[in-house]
């Protein structure tokens, strides 16, 4: 705790803590207006999470019309929440950030966060402002040894199961045949084939933009 944060070139910091109130206190150091706006948004995002989390607990193929109907019924009585979520779902993340916050600190934090999830300049990406609220609901965990330790553990597991790891091997594109990913072409022109598919851990805008023809 904090689960996420921002730091400026001058060393100024802003934390997103498990507690929304504590987060607002930190935001208030830069803008009291932004602190109150942040808390107001959390109320709407809490309704959104109440709808989403039960659905996230199921496989996509197991979600039926009854599940969707129950979710819709829960939001019917929240008129202002529906309006807010509708606005966020129809604008870009950059537009939503500029419209709701005035401090460079909070704007920078949200801009970086949303860019991780999606292209923040496309319509509909404004709804990703709600994703930080998961920290207030379920917290934010870190693997033992940090992210470097996680990568090392994954590498060792892959090798134990007969896999191989290549470093300094930039991927130029994902090879697609008949609408199916069948391998990757490296920057040196060599091609690695895939029997079942290709898993990409880079940002979606890289996977579905630069790496796909």
Coordinates of N, CA and C in Angstrom, one line a residue, residues 32-132:
X32 N -7.8 20.2 -4.1 CA -9.0 19.8 -3.3 C -10.2 19.4 -4.2
X33 N -10.3 20.1 -5.3 CA -11.4 19.8 -6.2 C -11.2 18.4 -6.8
X34 N -10.0 18.1 -7.2 CA -9.8 16.8 -7.7 C -10.0 15.7 -6.7
X35 N -9.7 16.0 -5.5 CA -9.9 15.0 -4.4 C -11.4 14.7 -4.3
X36 N -12.2 15.7 -4.3 CA -13.7 15.5 -4.2 C -14.2 14.8 -5.4
X37 N -13.7 15.2 -6.6 CA -14.2 14.6 -7.8 C -13.8 13.1 -7.8
X38 N -12.6 12.8 -7.3 CA -12.2 11.4 -7.3 C -13.1 10.6 -6.4
X39 N -13.5 11.1 -5.2 CA -14.4 10.4 -4.3 C -15.8 10.2 -5.0
X40 N -16.3 11.3 -5.6 CA -17.6 11.2 -6.3 C -17.6 10.1 -7.4
X41 N -16.5 10.0 -8.1 CA -16.4 9.0 -9.2 C -16.3 7.6 -8.6
X42 N -15.7 7.5 -7.4 CA -15.6 6.1 -6.8 C -17.0 5.6 -6.5
X43 N -17.9 6.4 -6.1 CA -19.3 6.0 -5.8 C -19.9 5.4 -7.1
X44 N -19.7 6.0 -8.2 CA -20.3 5.5 -9.5 C -19.5 4.2 -9.9
X45 N -18.2 4.2 -9.7 CA -17.5 3.1 -10.1 C -17.7 1.9 -9.2
X46 N -18.1 2.1 -8.0 CA -18.5 1.0 -7.1 C -19.7 0.3 -7.6
X47 N -20.7 1.0 -8.1 CA -21.9 0.4 -8.7 C -21.4 -0.4 -9.9
X48 N -20.5 0.1 -10.7 CA -20.1 -0.6 -11.9 C -19.4 -1.9 -11.5
X49 N -18.6 -1.9 -10.5 CA -17.9 -3.1 -10.0 C -18.8 -4.1 -9.5
X50 N -19.9 -3.6 -8.8 CA -20.9 -4.5 -8.3 C -21.5 -5.3 -9.4
X51 N -21.6 -4.7 -10.6 CA -22.2 -5.4 -11.7 C -21.2 -6.3 -12.4
X52 N -20.0 -5.9 -12.4 CA -19.0 -6.6 -13.2 C -18.4 -7.8 -12.5
X53 N -18.0 -7.7 -11.2 CA -17.3 -8.7 -10.5 C -18.0 -10.1 -10.5
X54 N -19.3 -10.1 -10.3 CA -20.0 -11.4 -10.4 C -19.9 -12.1 -11.8
X55 N -19.9 -11.2 -12.8 CA -19.7 -11.7 -14.1 C -18.3 -12.2 -14.4
X56 N -17.3 -11.5 -13.9 CA -15.9 -11.8 -14.0 C -15.6 -13.2 -13.4
X57 N -16.4 -13.6 -12.4 CA -16.2 -14.8 -11.7 C -16.6 -16.0 -12.6
X58 N -17.3 -15.8 -13.7 CA -17.7 -16.9 -14.6 C -17.0 -16.9 -15.9
X59 N -16.9 -18.0 -16.5 CA -16.3 -18.1 -17.8 C -17.3 -17.4 -18.8
X60 N -16.7 -16.7 -19.8 CA -17.5 -15.9 -20.7 C -18.7 -16.8 -21.3
X61 N -18.4 -18.1 -21.6 CA -19.4 -18.9 -22.2 C -20.5 -19.3 -21.2
X62 N -20.2 -19.1 -19.9 CA -21.2 -19.5 -18.9 C -22.2 -18.3 -18.6
X63 N -21.9 -17.1 -19.1 CA -22.8 -15.9 -18.8 C -24.0 -16.0 -19.8
X64 N -25.1 -16.0 -19.2 CA -26.4 -16.1 -20.0 C -27.2 -14.9 -19.9
X65 N -28.3 -14.9 -20.6 CA -29.3 -13.7 -20.6 C -29.7 -13.4 -19.2
X66 N -29.9 -14.4 -18.3 CA -30.4 -14.1 -16.9 C -29.3 -13.3 -16.1
X67 N -28.1 -13.7 -16.3 CA -27.0 -12.9 -15.6 C -27.0 -11.5 -16.1
X68 N -27.1 -11.3 -17.4 CA -27.1 -9.9 -17.9 C -28.3 -9.1 -17.4
X69 N -29.5 -9.8 -17.3 CA -30.7 -9.1 -16.9 C -30.6 -8.7 -15.4
X70 N -30.0 -9.6 -14.6 CA -29.8 -9.3 -13.2 C -28.8 -8.1 -13.0
X71 N -27.8 -8.0 -13.9 CA -26.9 -6.9 -13.8 C -27.6 -5.6 -14.2
X72 N -28.4 -5.7 -15.2 CA -29.1 -4.5 -15.7 C -30.1 -4.0 -14.6
X73 N -30.7 -4.9 -13.9 CA -31.7 -4.5 -12.9 C -31.0 -3.7 -11.7
X74 N -29.7 -4.1 -11.4 CA -29.0 -3.5 -10.3 C -28.7 -2.0 -10.6
X75 N -28.6 -1.6 -11.9 CA -28.2 -0.3 -12.2 C -29.4 0.6 -12.6
X76 N -30.6 0.0 -12.7 CA -31.7 0.8 -13.1 C -32.0 2.0 -12.1
X77 N -31.8 1.8 -10.8 CA -32.1 2.9 -9.9 C -31.0 3.9 -9.7
X78 N -29.9 3.8 -10.5 CA -28.8 4.7 -10.4 C -28.7 5.6 -11.6
X79 N -29.6 6.5 -11.7 CA -29.7 7.4 -12.9 C -28.4 8.1 -13.2
X80 N -27.9 8.8 -12.2 CA -26.7 9.6 -12.4 C -25.5 8.7 -12.7
X81 N -25.5 7.6 -12.1 CA -24.4 6.6 -12.4 C -24.5 6.2 -13.9
X82 N -25.7 5.9 -14.4 CA -25.9 5.5 -15.8 C -25.4 6.6 -16.7
X83 N -25.7 7.9 -16.4 CA -25.3 9.0 -17.2 C -23.8 9.1 -17.3
X84 N -23.2 9.0 -16.1 CA -21.7 9.2 -16.0 C -21.0 8.1 -16.8
X85 N -21.4 6.8 -16.6 CA -20.8 5.7 -17.3 C -21.0 5.8 -18.8
X86 N -22.2 6.3 -19.2 CA -22.5 6.5 -20.6 C -21.6 7.6 -21.2
X87 N -21.3 8.7 -20.4 CA -20.4 9.7 -21.0 C -19.0 9.1 -21.1
X88 N -18.5 8.4 -20.1 CA -17.2 7.8 -20.1 C -17.0 6.8 -21.3
X89 N -18.1 6.1 -21.5 CA -18.1 5.0 -22.6 C -18.1 5.6 -24.0
X90 N -18.4 6.9 -24.1 CA -18.5 7.6 -25.4 C -17.4 8.5 -25.7
X91 N -16.4 8.7 -24.8 CA -15.3 9.6 -25.0 C -14.0 8.9 -24.8
X92 N -12.9 9.5 -25.2 CA -11.6 8.9 -25.0 C -11.2 9.1 -23.5
X93 N -10.2 8.3 -23.1 CA -9.6 8.5 -21.7 C -9.0 9.9 -21.6
X94 N -8.3 10.4 -22.6 CA -7.7 11.7 -22.5 C -8.8 12.8 -22.3
X95 N -9.9 12.7 -23.0 CA -11.0 13.6 -22.9 C -11.6 13.5 -21.5
X96 N -11.8 12.3 -21.0 CA -12.4 12.1 -19.6 C -11.5 12.7 -18.6
X97 N -10.2 12.5 -18.7 CA -9.2 13.0 -17.7 C -9.2 14.5 -17.7
X98 N -9.2 15.1 -18.9 CA -9.2 16.6 -19.0 C -10.5 17.2 -18.4
X99 N -11.6 16.5 -18.6 CA -12.9 17.1 -18.2 C -13.1 17.0 -16.7
X100 N -12.5 16.0 -16.1 CA -12.7 15.7 -14.7 C -11.7 16.2 -13.7
X101 N -10.4 16.3 -14.2 CA -9.4 16.7 -13.2 C -8.6 17.9 -13.7
X102 N -8.0 18.7 -12.7 CA -7.3 19.9 -13.1 C -5.8 19.8 -12.7
X103 N -5.4 18.9 -11.8 CA -4.0 18.8 -11.4 C -3.2 18.0 -12.4
X104 N -2.0 18.4 -12.7 CA -1.1 17.6 -13.6 C -0.8 16.3 -12.9
X105 N -0.7 16.2 -11.6 CA -0.4 15.0 -10.9 C -1.4 13.9 -11.2
X106 N -2.7 14.2 -11.0 CA -3.7 13.2 -11.2 C -3.9 12.9 -12.7
X107 N -3.8 14.0 -13.5 CA -4.0 13.7 -14.9 C -2.9 12.8 -15.4
X108 N -1.6 13.0 -15.0 CA -0.5 12.2 -15.4 C -0.7 10.7 -15.0
X109 N -1.1 10.6 -13.7 CA -1.3 9.2 -13.2 C -2.4 8.5 -14.0
X110 N -3.5 9.1 -14.3 CA -4.6 8.4 -15.0 C -4.2 8.2 -16.5
X111 N -3.5 9.1 -17.1 CA -3.1 9.0 -18.5 C -2.2 7.8 -18.6
X112 N -1.2 7.6 -17.7 CA -0.3 6.5 -17.8 C -1.0 5.2 -17.6
X113 N -1.9 5.2 -16.6 CA -2.6 4.0 -16.2 C -3.5 3.5 -17.4
X114 N -4.3 4.4 -18.0 CA -5.2 4.0 -19.1 C -4.4 3.6 -20.3
X115 N -3.2 4.2 -20.6 CA -2.4 3.8 -21.7 C -1.9 2.4 -21.6
X116 N -1.8 1.9 -20.4 CA -1.4 0.5 -20.2 C -2.5 -0.4 -20.7
X117 N -3.7 0.0 -20.5 CA -4.9 -0.9 -20.8 C -5.3 -0.8 -22.2
X118 N -5.2 0.4 -22.8 CA -5.7 0.5 -24.2 C -5.2 1.8 -24.8
X119 N -5.4 2.1 -26.1 CA -5.1 3.4 -26.6 C -6.0 4.4 -26.0
X120 N -5.4 5.4 -25.3 CA -6.2 6.3 -24.5 C -6.9 7.4 -25.3
X121 N -6.6 7.4 -26.6 CA -7.2 8.5 -27.5 C -8.3 8.0 -28.3
X122 N -8.8 6.8 -28.1 CA -10.0 6.3 -28.9 C -11.3 6.4 -28.1
X123 N -12.4 6.6 -28.8 CA -13.7 6.7 -28.2 C -14.0 5.5 -27.4
X124 N -14.5 5.6 -26.2 CA -14.9 4.5 -25.4 C -13.8 4.2 -24.3
X125 N -12.6 4.7 -24.5 CA -11.5 4.3 -23.5 C -11.7 5.1 -22.2
X126 N -12.6 6.1 -22.2 CA -12.8 6.8 -21.0 C -13.3 5.9 -19.8
X127 N -13.9 4.8 -20.2 CA -14.5 4.0 -19.1 C -13.4 3.3 -18.3
X128 N -12.1 3.3 -18.9 CA -11.0 2.7 -18.1 C -10.6 3.5 -16.9
X129 N -11.1 4.7 -16.8 CA -10.8 5.4 -15.5 C -11.3 4.6 -14.3
X130 N -12.3 3.8 -14.5 CA -12.9 3.0 -13.4 C -12.0 1.9 -13.0
X131 N -11.0 1.5 -13.8 CA -10.2 0.3 -13.5 C -9.4 0.5 -12.2
X132 N -9.0 1.7 -11.9 CA -8.2 1.9 -10.7 C -9.0 1.6 -9.4

